[in-house]
Amino acid sequence: MAKNCVVILAGGEGTRMKSKKPKVMAEIIFKPMIDRVMESAMGAGIEDICVVTGYRAEVLEAHLAGRAQTVRQEQRLGTGHAVMQAMDFIKAHSGGNVLILAGDAPFMDSRTIREALEAHVNNRFVQTVISAKVDDPFGYGRIVRDADGNFTAIVEQASADVDTQKIREINSGAMWFDADTLCDLLGRIDNKNSKGEYYLTDTVHIALSMGLRVGAYAADNADAVLGANTRVQLHELNEILRKKTLEKLMLEGVSIPCTSSVIIDPDVKVGADTVILPGTIIKEDCAIGEDCVIGPNTVLYKTKVGNGVTLNAVQAEEAEVKDNANLGPFVHLRPNTVIGEHVHCGNFVEVKNSVIDHHTSVSHLTYVGDSDVGSGVNFGCGVVTVNFNGKTKNRCTIGNDAFIGCNTNLIAPVTIGDRAYTAAGSTITDDVPSDALSIARERQTNKEDWVKKTNPYREKKY
Ligand code: UD1
Ligand code: CA
């Protein structure tokens, strides 16, 4: 049997978004709408994807980066015209079914797509429109049915009379077609309407007038049809997904005492009894364990967090934090960082491309970059790993239970042995053996009566 495929309409400018980007690049919880639509299609088992691009096509093509075929719609002459641009792609799937999706309806889900296909196949329809009942149908095409409930037409907002405007069942813009019938129908639609556009929705009355079997499958997920034409609607869609995600987490045992200003990517897993506090943003590819306190004011990206971890005002990207670590306030973890169990990092500590082993403490004002730090190490206040000489980056190695005195500069590459001490204010350029104390600073000199002799002060003003 021929493979099923999908054509995603993404050519529109989205004038009302007032954006330099194509509308489908607008993000719903940190992910462009087009990616959510593609994932839903793939989740329904559809592998062959063709995206119709138009406005700022190059931006979309660069974003897709070969994940889908693309065809360009040079002039935006309507949804029917957009599908026509994919004619070769559709013909290549002759004998199969073609799904049309709107790239600006990010909540169309895999289950709805699959169930609509079942209805399409089981009823032997040549065209199945995915519809849904919504509270506010304004702006959408209405699904008109006869007294027996048979689908008879789609009427757009602009052409709807008062009674038709009251219909709450609307066209999602998504439809299944028999591929060969779609090719035939596309050849029959015209642009003889007030806007001079080729409407894909015209295929409904054309097919019906030809005596073909056309159906409307009403999705039970009413959100599936929601689209965003303005930034206000974009905000509304963001809120829908944000609230749904937080509610799901709460029902799984996560505490979110105040949900406002908490944004979590829907794919993020969070363990039971973890508390999420305001100002927390958890982006893609993160996982949080149980019994953690995350936030306030914490932003995580591609970061794994173990159990019992505290992150207070932490920003972390591409990092891992192991069980019972306590970070914050004001800690920045940069890519390729692993924070071990029971590690403490306090205020104004930055860690980059480093591994810090268990029970180490980095309490204040310290930069650890390109370093391998053992367990039980104590960093005094203001330690700096001097990892960059202007040309190359070098690593520091610090052994277990070492004690790095306040304001030590560790000039990489350098190794501090196990249990070794560095004196406060030292600038360490050479390796320090295990169990040694290294003092690398000028010995103190007191010049007696220097002030009396040189009288360095100006006259007292107070
Ligand atoms: C369309 C439907 C309407 C439905 C609604 C659901 C038609 C005529 N109307 O209206 O019945 O309720 O979707 O959201 O189909 N696009 C192109 N090229 C074009 C025009 C549009 O690629 O020339 C793309 C857009 O980028 C968008 C999608 O097609 O992703 C839908 O177009 P849009 O203009 O938003 O249609 P609606 O007016 O919302
Ligand atoms: Ca739309």
Coordinates of C-alpha atoms and ligand atoms in Angstrom, one line a residue:
M1 CA 0.0 0.0 0.0
A2 CA 1.1 3.5 -0.7
K3 CA 2.5 5.4 2.2
N4 CA 0.5 8.2 3.9
C5 CA 2.0 11.6 4.0
V6 CA 1.4 15.1 5.3
V7 CA 1.5 18.6 3.7
I8 CA 1.9 21.3 6.3
L9 CA 0.8 24.8 5.2
A10 CA 3.3 27.4 6.5
G11 CA 3.5 30.0 3.8
G12 CA 1.4 32.7 5.3
E13 CA 3.0 35.9 6.5
G14 CA 0.9 36.1 9.6
T15 CA 0.5 39.9 9.0
R16 CA -1.1 40.3 12.3
M17 CA 1.9 38.9 14.2
K18 CA 3.9 41.9 12.9
S19 CA 7.0 39.8 12.9
K20 CA 10.1 39.5 10.7
K21 CA 9.8 35.7 11.0
P22 CA 7.2 33.4 9.3
K23 CA 4.2 33.0 11.6
V24 CA 4.8 29.3 12.2
M25 CA 8.2 30.1 13.8
A26 CA 6.4 31.8 16.7
E27 CA 7.0 29.7 19.8
I28 CA 4.6 28.0 22.2
I29 CA 6.5 27.2 25.4
F30 CA 9.9 27.7 23.7
K31 CA 9.2 25.6 20.6
P32 CA 8.2 26.9 17.2
M33 CA 4.6 26.0 16.2
I34 CA 5.9 24.3 13.1
D35 CA 7.9 21.9 15.2
R36 CA 4.9 21.0 17.4
V37 CA 2.8 20.3 14.3
M38 CA 5.6 18.2 12.7
E39 CA 5.9 16.2 15.9
S40 CA 2.2 15.5 16.0
A41 CA 2.3 14.2 12.5
M42 CA 5.3 12.0 13.2
G43 CA 3.7 10.8 16.4
A44 CA 0.8 9.6 14.3
G45 CA 3.3 7.5 12.2
I46 CA 3.5 9.8 9.2
E47 CA 7.1 9.9 8.0
D48 CA 6.8 11.8 4.7
I49 CA 6.4 15.5 5.4
C50 CA 6.2 18.3 2.9
V51 CA 6.1 21.9 4.3
V52 CA 4.8 24.7 2.0
T53 CA 6.9 27.8 2.7
G54 CA 6.3 31.3 1.5
Y55 CA 6.9 34.4 3.6
R56 CA 10.6 34.5 4.6
A57 CA 10.9 31.0 3.2
E58 CA 14.6 31.0 3.7
V59 CA 14.2 31.4 7.5
L60 CA 11.9 28.4 7.7
E61 CA 14.0 26.3 5.3
A62 CA 17.1 27.0 7.5
H63 CA 15.1 26.0 10.6
L64 CA 13.8 22.8 9.1
A65 CA 17.4 21.9 8.0
G66 CA 16.3 18.9 5.9
R67 CA 13.9 17.5 8.5
A68 CA 11.1 17.8 5.9
Q69 CA 10.8 18.4 2.2
T70 CA 9.8 21.9 1.3
V71 CA 8.1 23.6 -1.6
R72 CA 7.9 27.3 -2.0
Q73 CA 4.7 29.2 -2.6
E74 CA 6.0 32.3 -4.3
Q75 CA 2.6 34.2 -4.0
R76 CA 0.2 33.7 -1.2
L77 CA -3.0 33.0 -3.1
G78 CA -4.9 31.0 -0.4
T79 CA -4.8 27.6 1.3
G80 CA -5.9 25.8 -1.8
H81 CA -3.1 27.4 -3.8
A82 CA -0.7 26.5 -1.1
V83 CA -1.6 22.8 -1.4
M84 CA -1.3 23.0 -5.2
Q85 CA 2.4 23.8 -4.8
A86 CA 2.9 20.3 -3.3
M87 CA 1.3 18.6 -6.3
D88 CA 4.4 16.5 -7.2
F89 CA 4.7 15.4 -3.6
I90 CA 1.0 14.4 -3.4
K91 CA 1.2 12.6 -6.8
A92 CA 4.2 10.6 -5.5
H93 CA 1.9 9.2 -2.8
S94 CA -0.8 8.1 -5.3
G95 CA -2.9 5.4 -3.8
G96 CA -2.4 6.6 -0.2
N97 CA -3.9 9.2 2.0
V98 CA -2.7 12.8 2.4
L99 CA -3.1 14.8 5.6
I100 CA -3.2 18.6 5.3
L101 CA -2.2 20.4 8.5
A102 CA -2.1 24.1 9.2
G103 CA 1.3 25.1 10.5
D104 CA -0.2 27.6 12.8
A105 CA -2.4 25.1 14.8
P106 CA 0.2 23.7 17.3
F107 CA -2.1 21.6 19.4
M108 CA -3.3 19.3 16.7
D109 CA -2.4 16.0 18.4
S110 CA -1.3 12.6 17.2
R111 CA -4.3 10.8 18.6
T112 CA -6.8 13.1 16.8
I113 CA -4.8 12.6 13.5
R114 CA -4.9 8.8 13.9
E115 CA -8.6 8.6 14.9
A116 CA -9.6 10.9 12.0
L117 CA -7.7 8.6 9.7
E118 CA -9.6 5.6 11.0
A119 CA -12.9 7.4 10.4
H120 CA -11.6 8.4 7.0
V121 CA -10.7 4.8 6.0
N122 CA -13.6 3.0 7.8
N123 CA -16.2 5.3 6.2
R124 CA -14.5 5.1 2.8
F125 CA -14.5 8.9 2.7
V126 CA -12.3 10.6 0.0
Q127 CA -12.1 13.7 2.2
T128 CA -12.4 14.0 6.0
V129 CA -12.3 17.4 7.7
I130 CA -11.1 17.4 11.3
S131 CA -13.5 19.7 13.2
A132 CA -14.2 20.6 16.8
K133 CA -16.7 22.4 18.9
V134 CA -15.3 25.6 20.4
D135 CA -16.9 28.2 22.7
D136 CA -15.9 31.1 20.5
P137 CA -16.0 30.1 16.8
F138 CA -15.4 33.7 15.6
G139 CA -12.9 33.8 12.7
Y140 CA -13.0 30.1 11.8
G141 CA -14.8 28.3 9.0
R142 CA -18.1 26.8 10.3
I143 CA -19.0 23.2 9.7
V144 CA -22.6 23.1 8.3
R145 CA -24.6 19.9 8.6
D146 CA -28.0 18.9 7.4
A147 CA -31.0 17.8 9.5
D148 CA -29.6 14.2 9.5
G149 CA -26.2 15.5 10.7
N150 CA -24.5 14.9 7.4
F151 CA -21.7 17.3 6.6
T152 CA -22.7 19.6 3.8
A153 CA -20.3 22.6 3.7
I154 CA -17.7 24.8 5.3
V155 CA -18.7 28.5 5.4
E156 CA -15.9 31.0 6.2
Q157 CA -16.5 33.8 8.8
A158 CA -16.7 36.4 6.1
S159 CA -19.5 34.6 4.2
A160 CA -21.5 33.4 7.2
D161 CA -25.0 34.7 7.8
V162 CA -26.3 35.2 11.3
D163 CA -27.5 31.6 11.8
T164 CA -24.3 30.1 10.4
Q165 CA -22.3 32.4 12.7
K166 CA -23.9 30.7 15.6
I167 CA -22.5 27.3 14.7
R168 CA -19.8 26.3 17.2
E169 CA -18.4 23.3 15.2
I170 CA -15.5 24.7 13.2
N171 CA -13.0 23.6 10.6
S172 CA -9.6 23.0 12.2
G173 CA -7.9 23.4 8.8
A174 CA -6.7 19.8 9.0
M175 CA -8.1 17.3 6.6
W176 CA -7.4 13.8 5.3
F177 CA -7.7 13.2 1.6
D178 CA -7.4 10.3 -0.7
A179 CA -4.3 11.4 -2.6
D180 CA -5.7 10.9 -6.1
T181 CA -9.0 12.6 -5.3
L182 CA -7.1 15.6 -3.9
C183 CA -5.2 16.1 -7.1
D184 CA -8.4 16.0 -9.0
L185 CA -10.2 18.4 -6.7
L186 CA -7.3 20.9 -6.7
G187 CA -7.7 21.2 -10.4
R188 CA -11.3 22.2 -9.9
I189 CA -11.1 25.0 -7.3
D190 CA -11.1 28.6 -8.5
N191 CA -10.5 32.1 -7.0
K192 CA -13.9 33.6 -7.9
N193 CA -14.5 35.0 -4.4
S194 CA -14.2 38.4 -2.8
K195 CA -10.6 37.9 -1.8
G196 CA -9.5 36.4 -5.1
E197 CA -8.0 33.4 -3.2
Y198 CA -8.0 29.7 -3.9
Y199 CA -9.6 28.2 -0.8
L200 CA -8.8 24.6 0.2
T201 CA -12.2 24.5 1.9
D202 CA -13.9 24.8 -1.6
T203 CA -12.9 21.2 -2.2
V204 CA -15.8 20.2 0.2
H205 CA -18.7 21.4 -1.9
I206 CA -16.9 20.4 -5.1
A207 CA -16.5 16.8 -3.9
L208 CA -20.1 16.7 -2.6
S209 CA -21.5 18.0 -5.8
M210 CA -19.6 15.2 -7.6
G211 CA -21.4 12.7 -5.3
L212 CA -18.2 11.8 -3.5
R213 CA -18.1 10.7 0.2
V214 CA -17.0 13.6 2.4
G215 CA -17.0 13.5 6.2
A216 CA -16.2 15.7 9.2
Y217 CA -14.5 14.1 12.1
A218 CA -15.2 16.0 15.3
A219 CA -12.1 15.8 17.6
D220 CA -12.8 15.5 21.3
N221 CA -9.7 17.7 22.0
A222 CA -11.2 21.1 21.3
D223 CA -7.7 22.7 21.7
A224 CA -6.6 20.7 18.6
V225 CA -8.1 23.3 16.4
L226 CA -6.8 26.4 18.1
G227 CA -4.6 28.6 15.9
A228 CA -2.7 31.8 16.6
N229 CA -3.1 34.7 14.3
T230 CA -2.0 37.4 16.7
R231 CA 0.4 37.7 19.6
V232 CA -2.6 37.9 21.9
Q233 CA -3.7 34.5 20.7
L234 CA -0.1 33.3 20.9
H235 CA -0.1 34.3 24.6
E236 CA -3.4 32.4 25.1
L237 CA -2.0 29.2 23.5
N238 CA 1.1 29.6 25.7
E239 CA -1.1 29.9 28.7
I240 CA -3.2 26.8 27.8
L241 CA -0.1 24.6 27.4
R242 CA 1.6 26.1 30.4
K243 CA -1.3 25.5 32.7
K244 CA -1.9 22.0 31.3
T245 CA 1.7 21.1 31.9
L246 CA 1.7 22.4 35.5
E247 CA -1.6 20.7 36.3
K248 CA -0.2 17.4 35.0
L249 CA 2.9 17.8 37.2
M250 CA 0.9 18.7 40.3
L251 CA -1.3 15.6 39.8
E252 CA 2.0 13.6 39.6
G253 CA 3.0 14.8 43.1
V254 CA 4.9 18.0 42.3
S255 CA 4.2 21.0 44.5
I256 CA 3.8 24.3 42.7
P257 CA 2.3 26.6 45.4
C258 CA 2.2 29.6 43.1
T259 CA 1.9 28.8 39.4
S260 CA 2.3 32.3 38.0
S261 CA 5.6 32.9 36.4
V262 CA 6.5 29.2 36.4
I263 CA 7.1 27.9 32.8
I264 CA 8.0 24.2 32.2
D265 CA 8.5 22.5 28.9
P266 CA 5.8 19.8 28.6
D267 CA 8.4 17.0 28.1
V268 CA 10.3 17.7 31.3
K269 CA 9.9 15.0 34.0
V270 CA 9.8 16.2 37.6
G271 CA 9.8 13.7 40.6
A272 CA 7.3 13.6 43.4
D273 CA 7.6 15.9 46.4
T274 CA 9.7 18.4 44.5
V275 CA 8.6 22.0 45.1
I276 CA 8.8 24.5 42.2
L277 CA 8.8 28.2 43.3
P278 CA 8.0 31.3 41.3
G279 CA 10.2 32.6 38.6
T280 CA 11.3 29.1 37.6
I281 CA 11.7 28.4 33.9
I282 CA 12.6 24.8 32.9
K283 CA 13.3 24.5 29.2
E284 CA 13.8 21.5 26.9
D285 CA 15.8 18.4 27.8
C286 CA 15.7 18.8 31.5
A287 CA 14.8 16.2 34.2
I288 CA 14.3 16.9 37.9
G289 CA 14.4 14.3 40.6
E290 CA 12.3 13.9 43.8
D291 CA 12.4 16.0 46.9
C292 CA 14.0 19.0 45.3
V293 CA 13.3 22.7 45.8
I294 CA 13.7 24.5 42.5
G295 CA 13.5 28.2 42.5
P296 CA 12.7 30.9 43.1
N297 CA 14.1 32.5 40.0
T298 CA 15.9 29.5 38.5
V299 CA 16.3 28.9 34.7
L300 CA 17.4 25.4 33.5
Y301 CA 18.2 24.3 30.0
K302 CA 19.3 20.8 29.0
T303 CA 20.1 20.1 32.7
K304 CA 19.7 16.9 34.7
V305 CA 19.0 17.3 38.4
G306 CA 19.1 14.5 40.9
N307 CA 17.0 13.9 44.1
G308 CA 17.0 16.2 47.1
V309 CA 18.6 19.1 45.3
T310 CA 18.1 22.8 46.2
L311 CA 18.5 25.3 43.3
N312 CA 17.9 28.8 44.5
A313 CA 18.3 31.5 41.9
V314 CA 20.4 29.3 39.7
Q315 CA 20.9 29.5 36.0
A316 CA 22.2 26.3 34.4
E317 CA 22.6 25.2 30.9
E318 CA 23.8 21.7 29.7
A319 CA 24.8 20.7 33.2
E320 CA 24.2 17.9 35.7
V321 CA 23.5 18.3 39.4
K322 CA 23.7 15.2 41.5
D323 CA 21.7 14.2 44.6
N324 CA 21.5 16.5 47.6
A325 CA 23.6 19.3 46.1
N326 CA 22.7 22.7 47.4
L327 CA 23.2 25.6 45.0
G328 CA 22.5 29.2 45.4
P329 CA 21.6 31.9 45.7
F330 CA 23.0 33.3 42.4
V331 CA 24.9 30.4 40.9
H332 CA 25.6 30.0 37.2
L333 CA 26.4 26.6 35.7
R334 CA 27.7 26.7 32.2
P335 CA 27.8 23.8 29.6
N336 CA 29.6 20.6 30.4
T337 CA 29.5 20.9 34.2
V338 CA 28.8 18.1 36.7
I339 CA 28.1 19.0 40.3
G340 CA 28.5 16.0 42.6
E341 CA 26.4 14.8 45.5
H342 CA 26.2 17.1 48.6
V343 CA 28.2 19.8 46.8
H344 CA 27.5 23.3 47.9
C345 CA 27.9 26.3 45.7
G346 CA 27.0 29.7 47.2
N347 CA 26.5 33.2 46.0
F348 CA 28.2 34.4 42.8
V349 CA 29.8 31.2 41.9
E350 CA 30.3 30.3 38.2
V351 CA 31.3 26.8 37.1
K352 CA 32.1 26.0 33.5
N353 CA 33.2 22.8 31.8
S354 CA 34.2 21.3 35.1
V355 CA 33.5 18.3 37.3
I356 CA 33.1 18.9 41.1
D357 CA 33.1 15.7 43.1
H358 CA 31.0 15.0 46.2
H359 CA 30.9 17.1 49.4
T360 CA 33.0 19.9 48.0
S361 CA 32.1 23.4 49.0
V362 CA 32.5 26.5 46.8
S363 CA 30.7 29.0 49.0
H364 CA 31.4 32.5 47.6
L365 CA 32.5 34.6 44.7
T366 CA 34.4 31.9 42.8
Y367 CA 35.0 31.0 39.2
V368 CA 35.7 27.3 38.5
G369 CA 36.4 26.8 34.8
D370 CA 37.9 23.8 32.9
S371 CA 38.7 22.0 36.1
D372 CA 38.5 18.6 37.7
V373 CA 37.8 19.0 41.4
G374 CA 37.9 16.1 43.9
S375 CA 35.7 15.4 46.8
G376 CA 35.7 17.3 50.1
V377 CA 37.5 20.3 48.7
N378 CA 37.0 23.7 50.3
F379 CA 37.2 26.8 48.2
G380 CA 37.7 30.0 50.2
C381 CA 36.0 33.2 49.0
G382 CA 37.1 34.7 45.7
V383 CA 39.1 31.8 44.2
V384 CA 39.7 32.0 40.5
T385 CA 40.9 29.2 38.1
V386 CA 42.8 31.2 35.6
N387 CA 42.0 28.9 32.7
F388 CA 42.5 31.3 29.7
N389 CA 45.8 32.9 28.7
G390 CA 44.3 34.8 25.8
K391 CA 45.0 32.1 23.4
T392 CA 44.3 28.6 24.8
K393 CA 42.2 27.2 27.6
N394 CA 43.9 24.9 30.2
R395 CA 42.7 22.7 33.0
C396 CA 43.2 22.7 36.7
T397 CA 43.2 19.5 38.7
I398 CA 42.4 19.7 42.5
G399 CA 42.8 16.6 44.6
N400 CA 40.5 15.3 47.3
D401 CA 40.1 17.3 50.6
A402 CA 42.3 20.1 49.3
F403 CA 41.9 23.5 50.8
I404 CA 42.1 26.5 48.4
G405 CA 42.6 29.6 50.4
C406 CA 40.7 32.8 49.8
N407 CA 41.6 34.8 46.7
T408 CA 43.9 32.1 45.3
N409 CA 44.6 32.3 41.6
L410 CA 45.2 28.9 40.1
I411 CA 47.1 29.5 36.9
A412 CA 46.2 26.6 34.6
P413 CA 47.5 24.1 33.8
V414 CA 48.2 23.3 37.5
T415 CA 47.6 20.4 39.8
I416 CA 46.9 20.7 43.5
G417 CA 47.5 17.4 45.4
D418 CA 45.2 15.6 47.8
R419 CA 44.8 17.4 51.2
A420 CA 47.1 20.2 50.0
Y421 CA 46.6 23.8 51.2
T422 CA 47.1 27.1 49.3
A423 CA 47.6 30.2 51.4
A424 CA 45.1 33.0 51.0
G425 CA 46.1 35.4 48.2
S426 CA 48.4 33.0 46.5
T427 CA 48.9 32.9 42.8
I428 CA 49.7 29.3 42.1
T429 CA 51.7 28.7 38.9
D430 CA 53.3 25.3 39.8
D431 CA 51.9 22.0 41.0
V432 CA 51.4 21.6 44.7
P433 CA 52.2 18.1 46.1
S434 CA 49.7 16.2 48.3
D435 CA 49.7 17.3 51.9
A436 CA 51.8 20.4 51.2
L437 CA 51.0 24.0 52.0
S438 CA 51.8 26.4 49.2
I439 CA 52.4 30.1 49.9
A440 CA 52.9 32.1 46.7
R441 CA 52.7 35.7 47.7
E442 CA 55.1 38.5 48.8
R443 CA 56.0 38.3 52.5
Q444 CA 54.5 41.1 54.5
T445 CA 56.7 44.1 55.4
N446 CA 55.6 46.8 57.9
K447 CA 57.3 50.2 57.4
E448 CA 57.2 51.8 60.9
D449 CA 56.1 55.5 61.1
W450 CA 55.7 55.6 57.3
V451 CA 52.6 57.8 57.6
K452 CA 54.2 60.3 60.0
K453 CA 57.3 60.6 57.8
T454 CA 55.6 61.0 54.5
N455 CA 52.4 62.7 55.6
P456 CA 50.4 61.3 52.7
Y457 CA 46.9 62.6 53.8
R458 CA 45.4 65.9 52.6
E459 CA 43.9 68.2 55.2
K460 CA 41.0 66.7 57.2
K461 CA 37.7 68.1 56.0
Y462 CA 35.5 66.8 58.8
Ligands
UD1_1 C1 -8.4 28.5 7.6 C2 -9.6 27.9 7.0 C3 -10.7 27.9 8.0 C4 -10.3 27.3 9.3 C5 -9.0 27.9 9.8 C6 -8.5 27.1 11.0 C7 -9.6 28.2 4.6 C8 -10.1 29.0 3.5 N1 -10.0 28.6 5.8 O1 -8.6 29.9 7.8 O2 -11.9 27.3 7.6 O3 -11.3 27.4 10.3 O4 -8.0 27.8 8.8 O5 -7.4 27.7 11.6 O6 -8.8 27.3 4.4 N2 -1.3 29.5 4.1 C9 -0.3 29.3 3.1 N3 -0.5 30.0 2.0 C10 -1.6 30.8 1.7 C11 -2.5 30.9 2.8 C12 -2.3 30.3 4.0 O7 0.6 28.6 3.3 O8 -1.6 31.3 0.6 C13 -1.1 28.8 5.4 C14 -0.9 29.7 6.6 O9 0.5 30.0 6.8 C15 -1.5 28.9 7.8 C16 -2.5 28.0 7.1 O10 -2.2 28.0 5.7 O11 -0.5 28.1 8.4 C17 -3.9 28.6 7.3 O12 -4.0 29.8 6.7 P1 -4.8 31.0 7.4 O13 -4.6 32.2 6.5 O14 -4.3 31.2 8.8 O15 -6.3 30.5 7.3 P2 -7.5 31.0 8.2 O16 -8.0 32.3 7.8 O17 -7.1 30.8 9.6
CA2 CA -5.2 30.5 10.8

